[in-house]
CSV table of C-alpha atoms and ligand atoms in Angstrom, one decimal:
chain,number,residue,atom,x,y,z
A,15,MET,CA,15.9,18.2,-18.4
A,16,LYS,CA,16.4,15.1,-16.2
A,17,ARG,CA,13.9,12.3,-16.8
A,18,ALA,CA,12.6,10.0,-14.2
A,19,VAL,CA,10.3,6.9,-14.2
A,20,VAL,CA,8.2,6.4,-11.1
A,21,CYS,CA,6.6,3.0,-10.6
A,22,GLY,CA,3.5,2.8,-8.4
A,23,ALA,CA,2.6,6.3,-9.4
A,24,GLY,CA,-1.1,5.6,-9.1
A,25,GLY,CA,-0.5,5.0,-5.3
A,26,PHE,CA,0.1,7.1,-2.2
A,27,ILE,CA,3.8,7.7,-1.7
A,28,ALA,CA,4.8,7.6,-5.4
A,29,GLY,CA,2.0,10.0,-6.2
A,30,HIS,CA,3.6,12.5,-3.8
A,31,LEU,CA,7.0,11.7,-5.2
A,32,VAL,CA,5.8,12.5,-8.7
A,33,LYS,CA,4.6,15.9,-7.5
A,34,ARG,CA,8.0,16.6,-5.8
A,35,LEU,CA,10.0,15.6,-8.9
A,36,LYS,CA,7.8,17.8,-11.1
A,37,GLY,CA,8.4,20.7,-8.6
A,38,GLU,CA,12.2,20.1,-9.0
A,39,GLY,CA,11.9,20.4,-12.8
A,40,TYR,CA,12.0,16.7,-13.8
A,41,TRP,CA,10.2,15.2,-16.8
A,42,VAL,CA,8.3,12.3,-15.2
A,43,ARG,CA,6.7,9.2,-16.5
A,44,GLY,CA,4.4,7.6,-14.0
A,45,VAL,CA,3.6,3.9,-14.2
A,46,ASP,CA,0.9,1.9,-12.4
A,47,CYS,CA,-1.8,-0.7,-13.1
A,48,LYS,CA,-4.4,1.8,-12.0
A,49,HIS,CA,-4.9,5.6,-12.2
A,50,PRO,CA,-4.5,7.6,-8.9
A,51,GLU,CA,-7.7,7.5,-7.0
A,52,PHE,CA,-8.0,10.9,-5.4
A,53,SER,CA,-6.5,13.4,-8.0
A,54,GLU,CA,-5.0,13.5,-11.5
A,55,SER,CA,-1.4,12.4,-11.7
A,56,GLU,CA,1.0,15.3,-12.2
A,57,ALA,CA,3.3,13.1,-14.3
A,58,ASP,CA,4.1,14.3,-17.8
A,59,GLU,CA,3.1,10.9,-19.1
A,60,PHE,CA,1.2,8.1,-17.2
A,61,LEU,CA,1.3,4.5,-18.5
A,62,LEU,CA,-1.1,1.8,-17.3
A,63,LEU,CA,1.1,-1.3,-17.2
A,64,ASP,CA,1.2,-4.5,-15.2
A,65,LEU,CA,4.7,-4.6,-13.8
A,66,ARG,CA,4.4,-8.3,-13.0
A,67,GLU,CA,4.9,-8.8,-16.8
A,68,PRO,CA,8.5,-8.6,-18.2
A,69,ARG,CA,7.3,-6.9,-21.4
A,70,ASP,CA,5.4,-4.2,-19.4
A,71,CYS,CA,8.6,-3.5,-17.3
A,72,GLU,CA,10.5,-3.0,-20.5
A,73,THR,CA,7.9,-0.6,-21.8
A,74,ALA,CA,7.9,1.3,-18.5
A,75,LEU,CA,11.7,2.0,-18.9
A,76,SER,CA,12.0,2.5,-22.6
A,77,LEU,CA,12.2,6.2,-23.6
A,78,ASN,CA,13.2,7.8,-26.8
A,79,GLY,CA,16.7,9.2,-26.6
A,80,GLY,CA,18.2,6.9,-24.0
A,81,PRO,CA,17.4,5.6,-20.5
A,82,PRO,CA,15.8,7.7,-17.7
A,83,ALA,CA,18.3,9.3,-15.4
A,84,GLU,CA,16.5,7.8,-12.4
A,85,VAL,CA,14.0,5.0,-11.7
A,86,TYR,CA,11.9,4.9,-8.6
A,87,GLN,CA,10.4,1.4,-7.9
A,88,LEU,CA,7.5,1.8,-5.4
A,89,ALA,CA,5.0,-0.5,-7.0
A,90,ALA,CA,4.0,-3.3,-4.7
A,91,ASP,CA,1.0,-5.3,-3.6
A,92,MET,CA,0.5,-3.5,-0.4
A,93,GLY,CA,-1.8,-2.7,2.4
A,94,GLY,CA,-2.2,-2.4,6.2
A,95,MET,CA,-2.0,-5.2,8.7
A,96,GLY,CA,-5.4,-6.6,7.8
A,97,TYR,CA,-4.3,-6.9,4.1
A,98,ILE,CA,-0.8,-8.2,5.0
A,99,HIS,CA,-2.2,-11.0,7.1
A,100,THR,CA,-4.9,-12.1,4.6
A,101,ALA,CA,-3.1,-11.7,1.3
A,102,GLU,CA,0.3,-13.2,2.0
A,103,CYS,CA,0.3,-15.4,-1.2
A,104,GLU,CA,-0.7,-12.5,-3.4
A,105,ILE,CA,2.0,-10.3,-1.8
A,106,MET,CA,4.7,-12.9,-2.2
A,107,HIS,CA,3.7,-13.7,-5.8
A,108,ASN,CA,2.9,-10.2,-7.2
A,109,SER,CA,5.6,-8.1,-5.5
A,110,ALA,CA,8.3,-10.6,-6.2
A,111,LEU,CA,7.4,-10.7,-9.9
A,112,ILE,CA,7.4,-6.9,-10.1
A,113,ASN,CA,10.8,-6.7,-8.5
A,114,ILE,CA,12.4,-9.5,-10.5
A,115,HIS,CA,11.2,-8.2,-13.8
A,116,MET,CA,11.9,-4.5,-13.0
A,117,THR,CA,15.5,-5.2,-12.1
A,118,GLN,CA,15.9,-7.2,-15.3
A,119,ALA,CA,14.3,-4.4,-17.3
A,120,ALA,CA,16.6,-1.8,-15.7
A,121,VAL,CA,19.6,-3.8,-16.9
A,122,ARG,CA,18.2,-4.0,-20.4
A,123,ALA,CA,17.4,-0.3,-20.5
A,124,ALA,CA,20.9,0.6,-19.1
A,125,VAL,CA,19.5,2.5,-16.2
A,126,SER,CA,22.2,4.0,-14.0
A,127,ARG,CA,20.3,5.0,-10.8
A,128,TYR,CA,17.6,2.9,-9.3
A,129,PHE,CA,15.6,3.4,-6.1
A,130,PHE,CA,13.8,0.6,-4.3
A,131,ALA,CA,11.1,1.1,-1.6
A,132,SER,CA,11.6,-1.4,1.2
A,133,SER,CA,10.1,-1.4,4.6
A,134,VAL,CA,11.0,-1.8,8.3
A,135,CYS,CA,8.9,-4.9,8.1
A,136,VAL,CA,12.2,-6.6,7.2
A,137,TYR,CA,13.1,-6.5,10.9
A,138,ARG,CA,12.2,-9.0,13.6
A,139,ASP,CA,9.7,-8.3,16.3
A,140,MET,CA,11.1,-6.2,19.3
A,141,LYS,CA,10.2,-5.9,23.0
A,142,PRO,CA,9.2,-2.4,24.2
A,143,GLY,CA,12.3,-0.5,25.5
A,144,GLU,CA,14.8,-2.6,23.4
A,145,PRO,CA,17.8,-0.6,22.1
A,146,GLU,CA,17.4,0.6,18.5
A,147,LEU,CA,18.3,-1.7,15.6
A,148,THR,CA,20.6,-0.7,12.9
A,149,GLU,CA,20.3,-1.6,9.2
A,150,GLU,CA,22.7,-4.5,9.7
A,151,ASP,CA,20.4,-6.0,12.4
A,152,ALA,CA,18.0,-7.1,9.7
A,153,TYR,CA,20.2,-10.3,9.8
A,154,PRO,CA,19.9,-13.0,10.9
A,155,ALA,CA,16.6,-12.4,9.3
A,156,LEU,CA,13.2,-13.1,11.0
A,157,PRO,CA,10.6,-10.7,9.6
A,158,ASP,CA,7.2,-10.9,11.3
A,159,ASN,CA,5.3,-11.4,8.0
A,160,GLU,CA,5.6,-12.5,4.4
A,161,TYR,CA,5.5,-8.9,3.2
A,162,GLY,CA,8.7,-8.3,5.1
A,163,TRP,CA,10.3,-11.5,3.6
A,164,GLU,CA,9.5,-10.4,0.1
A,165,LYS,CA,11.0,-6.9,0.8
A,166,LEU,CA,14.2,-8.5,2.0
A,167,TYR,CA,14.4,-10.8,-1.0
A,168,ALA,CA,13.7,-7.8,-3.3
A,169,GLU,CA,16.4,-5.7,-1.6
A,170,ARG,CA,18.9,-8.5,-2.2
A,171,THR,CA,17.8,-9.0,-5.8
A,172,THR,CA,18.1,-5.3,-6.5
A,173,MET,CA,21.5,-5.1,-4.9
A,174,ALA,CA,22.8,-8.2,-6.8
A,175,PHE,CA,21.7,-6.8,-10.1
A,176,GLY,CA,23.2,-3.4,-9.2
A,177,ARG,CA,26.6,-5.0,-8.3
A,178,ARG,CA,26.8,-7.1,-11.4
A,179,HIS,CA,25.6,-4.4,-13.9
A,180,GLY,CA,27.0,-1.2,-12.4
A,181,ILE,CA,23.6,0.3,-11.4
A,182,ALA,CA,23.7,2.7,-8.4
A,183,VAL,CA,21.0,1.2,-6.2
A,184,ARG,CA,19.5,3.1,-3.3
A,185,ILE,CA,17.1,1.5,-0.8
A,186,GLY,CA,14.9,3.2,1.7
A,187,ARG,CA,13.4,1.1,4.5
A,188,PHE,CA,10.3,3.1,5.3
A,189,GLN,CA,8.5,3.2,8.6
A,190,ASN,CA,4.7,3.4,8.6
A,191,CYS,CA,3.9,6.3,6.3
A,192,TYR,CA,0.8,8.4,6.5
A,193,GLY,CA,-0.7,11.6,5.1
A,194,PRO,CA,-3.4,12.9,2.7
A,195,GLY,CA,-3.9,10.8,-0.4
A,196,GLY,CA,-3.4,7.3,1.1
A,197,ALA,CA,-5.9,4.4,1.2
A,198,TRP,CA,-8.4,5.3,4.0
A,199,THR,CA,-11.1,2.6,3.5
A,200,GLY,CA,-11.6,-0.7,1.6
A,201,GLY,CA,-9.2,-3.0,3.5
A,202,ARG,CA,-5.8,-1.7,2.4
A,203,GLU,CA,-5.7,1.3,4.7
A,204,LYS,CA,-3.0,1.5,7.5
A,205,ALA,CA,-3.6,2.3,11.1
A,206,PRO,CA,-3.4,6.2,10.9
A,207,ALA,CA,-5.9,6.5,8.1
A,208,ALA,CA,-8.1,3.8,9.5
A,209,LEU,CA,-8.2,5.5,12.9
A,210,CYS,CA,-8.9,8.9,11.2
A,211,ARG,CA,-11.8,7.3,9.3
A,212,LYS,CA,-13.3,5.7,12.5
A,213,VAL,CA,-13.0,8.9,14.4
A,214,ALA,CA,-14.5,10.9,11.6
A,215,GLU,CA,-17.5,8.5,11.5
A,216,ALA,CA,-17.9,8.5,15.3
A,217,TYR,CA,-20.0,11.1,17.1
A,218,ASP,CA,-18.5,13.2,19.9
A,219,GLY,CA,-18.6,11.1,23.0
A,220,GLY,CA,-18.9,7.8,21.0
A,221,ALA,CA,-16.6,4.8,20.7
A,222,ILE,CA,-14.3,3.4,18.1
A,223,GLU,CA,-12.8,-0.1,17.7
A,224,VAL,CA,-9.0,-0.5,17.9
A,225,TRP,CA,-7.3,-3.8,16.9
A,226,GLY,CA,-5.3,-5.4,19.7
A,227,ASP,CA,-4.8,-4.1,23.2
A,228,GLY,CA,-3.5,-0.7,22.0
A,229,SER,CA,0.0,-1.1,23.5
A,230,ALA,CA,2.0,-1.9,20.3
A,231,VAL,CA,4.7,0.7,19.8
A,232,ARG,CA,5.3,2.3,16.3
A,233,SER,CA,6.5,5.4,14.8
A,234,TYR,CA,4.6,7.1,11.9
A,235,THR,CA,6.2,9.2,9.3
A,236,TYR,CA,4.5,11.9,7.4
A,237,VAL,CA,4.6,11.4,3.6
A,238,ASP,CA,6.5,14.6,2.9
A,239,ASP,CA,9.3,13.4,5.2
A,240,ILE,CA,9.5,10.1,3.3
A,241,VAL,CA,9.6,11.9,0.0
A,242,ASP,CA,12.4,14.1,1.3
A,243,GLY,CA,14.3,10.9,2.4
A,244,ILE,CA,13.8,9.3,-1.0
A,245,ARG,CA,15.2,12.3,-2.8
A,246,LEU,CA,18.2,12.8,-0.5
A,247,LEU,CA,19.0,9.2,-0.6
A,248,MET,CA,18.8,9.1,-4.4
A,249,GLN,CA,21.2,12.0,-4.7
A,250,SER,CA,23.6,10.5,-2.1
A,251,ASP,CA,26.5,8.0,-2.2
A,252,LEU,CA,24.9,5.9,0.5
A,253,GLU,CA,24.9,2.3,-0.5
A,254,GLY,CA,22.9,-0.4,1.2
A,255,PRO,CA,19.5,-0.1,2.8
A,256,CYS,CA,18.7,3.0,5.0
A,257,ASN,CA,15.9,3.3,7.6
A,258,ILE,CA,13.7,6.3,6.9
A,259,GLY,CA,11.3,7.1,9.8
A,260,SER,CA,10.3,9.5,12.5
A,261,PRO,CA,12.0,9.0,15.9
A,262,GLU,CA,8.7,9.7,17.6
A,263,TYR,CA,7.5,6.4,19.0
A,264,VAL,CA,3.9,6.0,20.3
A,265,THR,CA,1.5,3.3,21.2
A,266,VAL,CA,-1.6,2.6,19.1
A,267,ASP,CA,-3.7,4.1,21.9
A,268,GLU,CA,-1.6,7.3,21.8
A,269,LEU,CA,-2.0,7.4,18.0
A,270,ALA,CA,-5.8,7.1,18.5
A,271,ALA,CA,-5.7,9.9,21.1
A,272,THR,CA,-3.8,12.1,18.7
A,273,VAL,CA,-6.4,11.5,16.0
A,274,ALA,CA,-9.2,12.3,18.5
A,275,ARG,CA,-7.5,15.6,19.5
A,276,ALA,CA,-7.2,16.5,15.8
A,277,ALA,CA,-10.9,15.9,15.4
A,278,GLY,CA,-11.8,17.8,18.6
A,279,LYS,CA,-13.9,14.8,19.7
A,280,HIS,CA,-13.9,12.6,22.9
A,281,VAL,CA,-13.9,9.0,21.8
A,282,ARG,CA,-13.8,5.8,23.9
A,283,LEU,CA,-11.4,3.1,22.6
A,284,VAL,CA,-12.8,-0.4,22.5
A,285,HIS,CA,-10.1,-3.0,22.0
A,286,VAL,CA,-11.1,-5.9,19.8
A,287,GLU,CA,-9.2,-8.8,18.4
A,288,GLY,CA,-7.4,-8.1,15.1
A,289,PRO,CA,-4.1,-8.4,13.4
A,290,VAL,CA,-1.6,-6.1,15.1
A,291,GLY,CA,1.9,-7.1,13.8
A,292,VAL,CA,5.0,-6.7,15.9
A,293,ARG,CA,4.9,-5.5,19.5
A,294,SER,CA,7.5,-2.8,19.2
A,295,ARG,CA,9.8,-0.9,16.9
A,296,ASN,CA,12.9,1.2,17.5
A,297,PHE,CA,15.3,1.9,14.7
A,298,SER,CA,18.5,3.9,14.2
A,299,ILE,CA,18.2,6.6,11.6
A,300,ARG,CA,21.9,7.5,11.9
A,301,ARG,CA,22.6,6.6,8.2
A,302,MET,CA,19.9,9.0,6.9
A,303,ALA,CA,21.0,11.7,9.4
A,304,SER,CA,24.5,11.4,8.0
A,305,ILE,CA,23.2,12.8,4.7
A,306,GLY,CA,21.2,15.5,6.4
A,307,TRP,CA,17.7,13.9,6.7
A,308,HIS,CA,15.6,14.6,9.8
A,309,ALA,CA,11.8,14.2,10.1
A,310,GLN,CA,10.3,17.7,9.9
A,311,TRP,CA,6.7,16.7,10.8
A,312,ASN,CA,5.7,15.6,14.3
A,313,LEU,CA,2.8,13.3,14.8
A,314,GLU,CA,0.4,16.0,16.1
A,315,ARG,CA,0.9,18.2,13.0
A,316,GLY,CA,0.9,15.4,10.5
A,317,ILE,CA,-2.2,13.8,11.9
A,318,ALA,CA,-4.1,17.1,11.9
A,319,LYS,CA,-3.4,17.4,8.2
A,320,THR,CA,-4.3,13.8,7.5
A,321,TYR,CA,-7.4,13.9,9.7
A,322,ALA,CA,-8.8,16.9,7.8
A,323,TRP,CA,-8.3,15.0,4.5
A,324,VAL,CA,-9.8,11.7,5.6
A,325,GLU,CA,-12.8,13.6,7.2
A,326,ALA,CA,-13.4,15.3,3.9
A,327,GLN,CA,-13.4,11.9,2.1
A,328,VAL,CA,-15.8,10.5,4.7
A,329,ASN,CA,-18.1,13.5,4.3
A,330,LYS,CA,-17.9,13.2,0.5
A,331,ARG,CA,-18.9,9.6,0.7
A,332,ARG,CA,-21.8,10.4,3.1
A,333,GLY,CA,-23.0,13.0,0.6
A,334,GLU,CA,-22.8,10.5,-2.3
A,335,GLN,CA,-24.8,8.0,-0.3
A,336,THR,CA,-27.5,10.4,0.8
A,337,PRO,CA,-30.3,10.5,-1.8
B,415,NAD,P1,0.2,2.0,-2.5
B,415,NAD,O1,-0.5,0.8,-2.5
B,415,NAD,O2,-0.6,3.3,-2.4
B,415,NAD,O3,1.1,2.1,-3.9
B,415,NAD,C1,1.6,1.0,-4.5
B,415,NAD,C2,1.1,1.1,-6.0
B,415,NAD,O4,1.7,-0.1,-6.7
B,415,NAD,C3,-0.4,1.0,-6.2
B,415,NAD,O5,-0.9,2.2,-6.8
B,415,NAD,C4,-0.6,-0.2,-7.0
B,415,NAD,O6,-1.7,-0.1,-8.0
B,415,NAD,C5,0.7,-0.4,-7.7
B,415,NAD,N1,0.9,-1.8,-8.2
B,415,NAD,C6,0.6,-2.9,-7.5
B,415,NAD,N2,0.8,-4.0,-8.3
B,415,NAD,C7,1.2,-3.4,-9.5
B,415,NAD,C8,1.5,-4.0,-10.8
B,415,NAD,N3,1.4,-5.4,-11.0
B,415,NAD,N4,1.8,-3.2,-11.8
B,415,NAD,C9,1.8,-1.9,-11.7
B,415,NAD,N5,1.6,-1.3,-10.5
B,415,NAD,C10,1.2,-2.1,-9.4
B,415,NAD,O7,1.3,1.9,-1.4
B,415,NAD,P2,2.3,3.1,-0.8
B,415,NAD,O8,1.9,3.2,0.6
B,415,NAD,O9,2.3,4.3,-1.6
B,415,NAD,O10,3.7,2.3,-0.8
B,415,NAD,C11,4.6,2.6,-1.8
B,415,NAD,C12,5.8,1.7,-1.6
B,415,NAD,O11,6.4,1.9,-0.3
B,415,NAD,C13,5.5,0.2,-1.6
B,415,NAD,O12,6.6,-0.5,-2.2
B,415,NAD,C14,5.4,-0.2,-0.2
B,415,NAD,O13,5.6,-1.5,0.1
B,415,NAD,C15,6.5,0.7,0.4
B,415,NAD,N6,6.2,1.0,1.9
B,415,NAD,C16,5.1,1.7,2.2
B,415,NAD,C17,4.9,2.0,3.6
B,415,NAD,C18,3.7,2.7,4.1
B,415,NAD,O14,3.5,2.9,5.3
B,415,NAD,N7,2.8,3.2,3.2
B,415,NAD,C19,5.8,1.5,4.6
B,415,NAD,C20,6.9,0.8,4.1
B,415,NAD,C21,7.1,0.6,2.8
C-alpha cells in the first residue's frame, strides 16, 4: 500500500486531498497544528504538530519501514485578502519556517516525491484584458503582497533542495480555491465563502457589502478540480511550477450575482472600502492541460454546492445562538 503524508490536513484543500488519497487506496498520515473544523479527518493517522519546528517536521515524515512514497506540503499561514493584508509579518515568518524546515526534513527522511502548494499570488498585478501570463512570467518578480513573495521564496527553496538531493518536486500554483469545508467566517475566509455567508445572512431584497468597486477580475476554482490537479501533477513528469485554475474569469460583482442566484435571493451590492488585491488575473493553463487537466466545475455549479454548505453553517450558528 502506498503511503502519503499530507501537511495542512486540518485545513480546507488538504482535507479534501486526504479524502481523495484514501479513495485511491493510500495509507495517509495527516499533519496539522489543529484538527479539521467541520468533520473528522479521514486520514489513517492524524498528528498534531507545529511544522515551524524542525523536530516536528522530522516527526511528520518519520514512518516505520521507510519514507512515505509521497509528501504533500499544503500547510501555510493563510487567509483571504483581509488576512493577507493585516498579517503580513506572521505569514512571512510562519510559512517560511514551515517550508524551510519541511524541505530539510524531507531530505533527512529520504523522501523521493514532494508536492508544494504555491499560489498565483506570485504574479504581478495585471490590467483587465491583458494577454495571459505563463509560469515563466512570474519573473522578473513583483508579487502584489507578502504572501506571494513567501510562496515564491518557498518554491525556490523546494526546487533547490530537490535539485541537490534528487527529490522529484512538483509545484502547483493554485488560483482562488473554493468549495464546502473552507473557512467561511472569522477573518480567514476568501471572497466566495465570504459572499456566500453575507448572502445567506441577508434577507431577500436586502443588501450586502462588497469590498472595493466590484470590478476586480478573478477566476475561482472548485476544490475537486484543484485536488484533481494536485494528483495529476504528482503522478506526472512535469517539473517546475504549474498554474492550476479555472479559465472562467469573472468580476467580483459577477461572483456576487452568481451567489445570489444560487441562493434564489435578490440582493443589492453596496461597495465599501476594503482590501481587494490585484485588479486582474489571466493565466495560461497549458502546462496542466498537457497532462490532461481541465477544470470540470463551472462557477455556477461550484457556487451552488458551496452556497448550500455555507448556508447550512450559517443556520447552524443561528440555531446555536438562539436560546
Ligand atoms: P487552510 O488555511 O484551510 O489550510 C492550511 C492549514 O495549514 C491549516 O489547517 C493550518 O492550521 C495549517 N498550518 C498553519 N500553520 C501550521 C503550522 N505551523 N504547523 C502545522 N500546520 C499549520 O488553507 P487552504 O485554503 O486549504 O490552503 C492550502 C494550501 O494551498 C496553502 O499552502 C495555501 O497557501 C495554498 N493556496 C490556497 C489557495 C486557496 O484559494 N485556498 C490559493 C492558492 C494557494
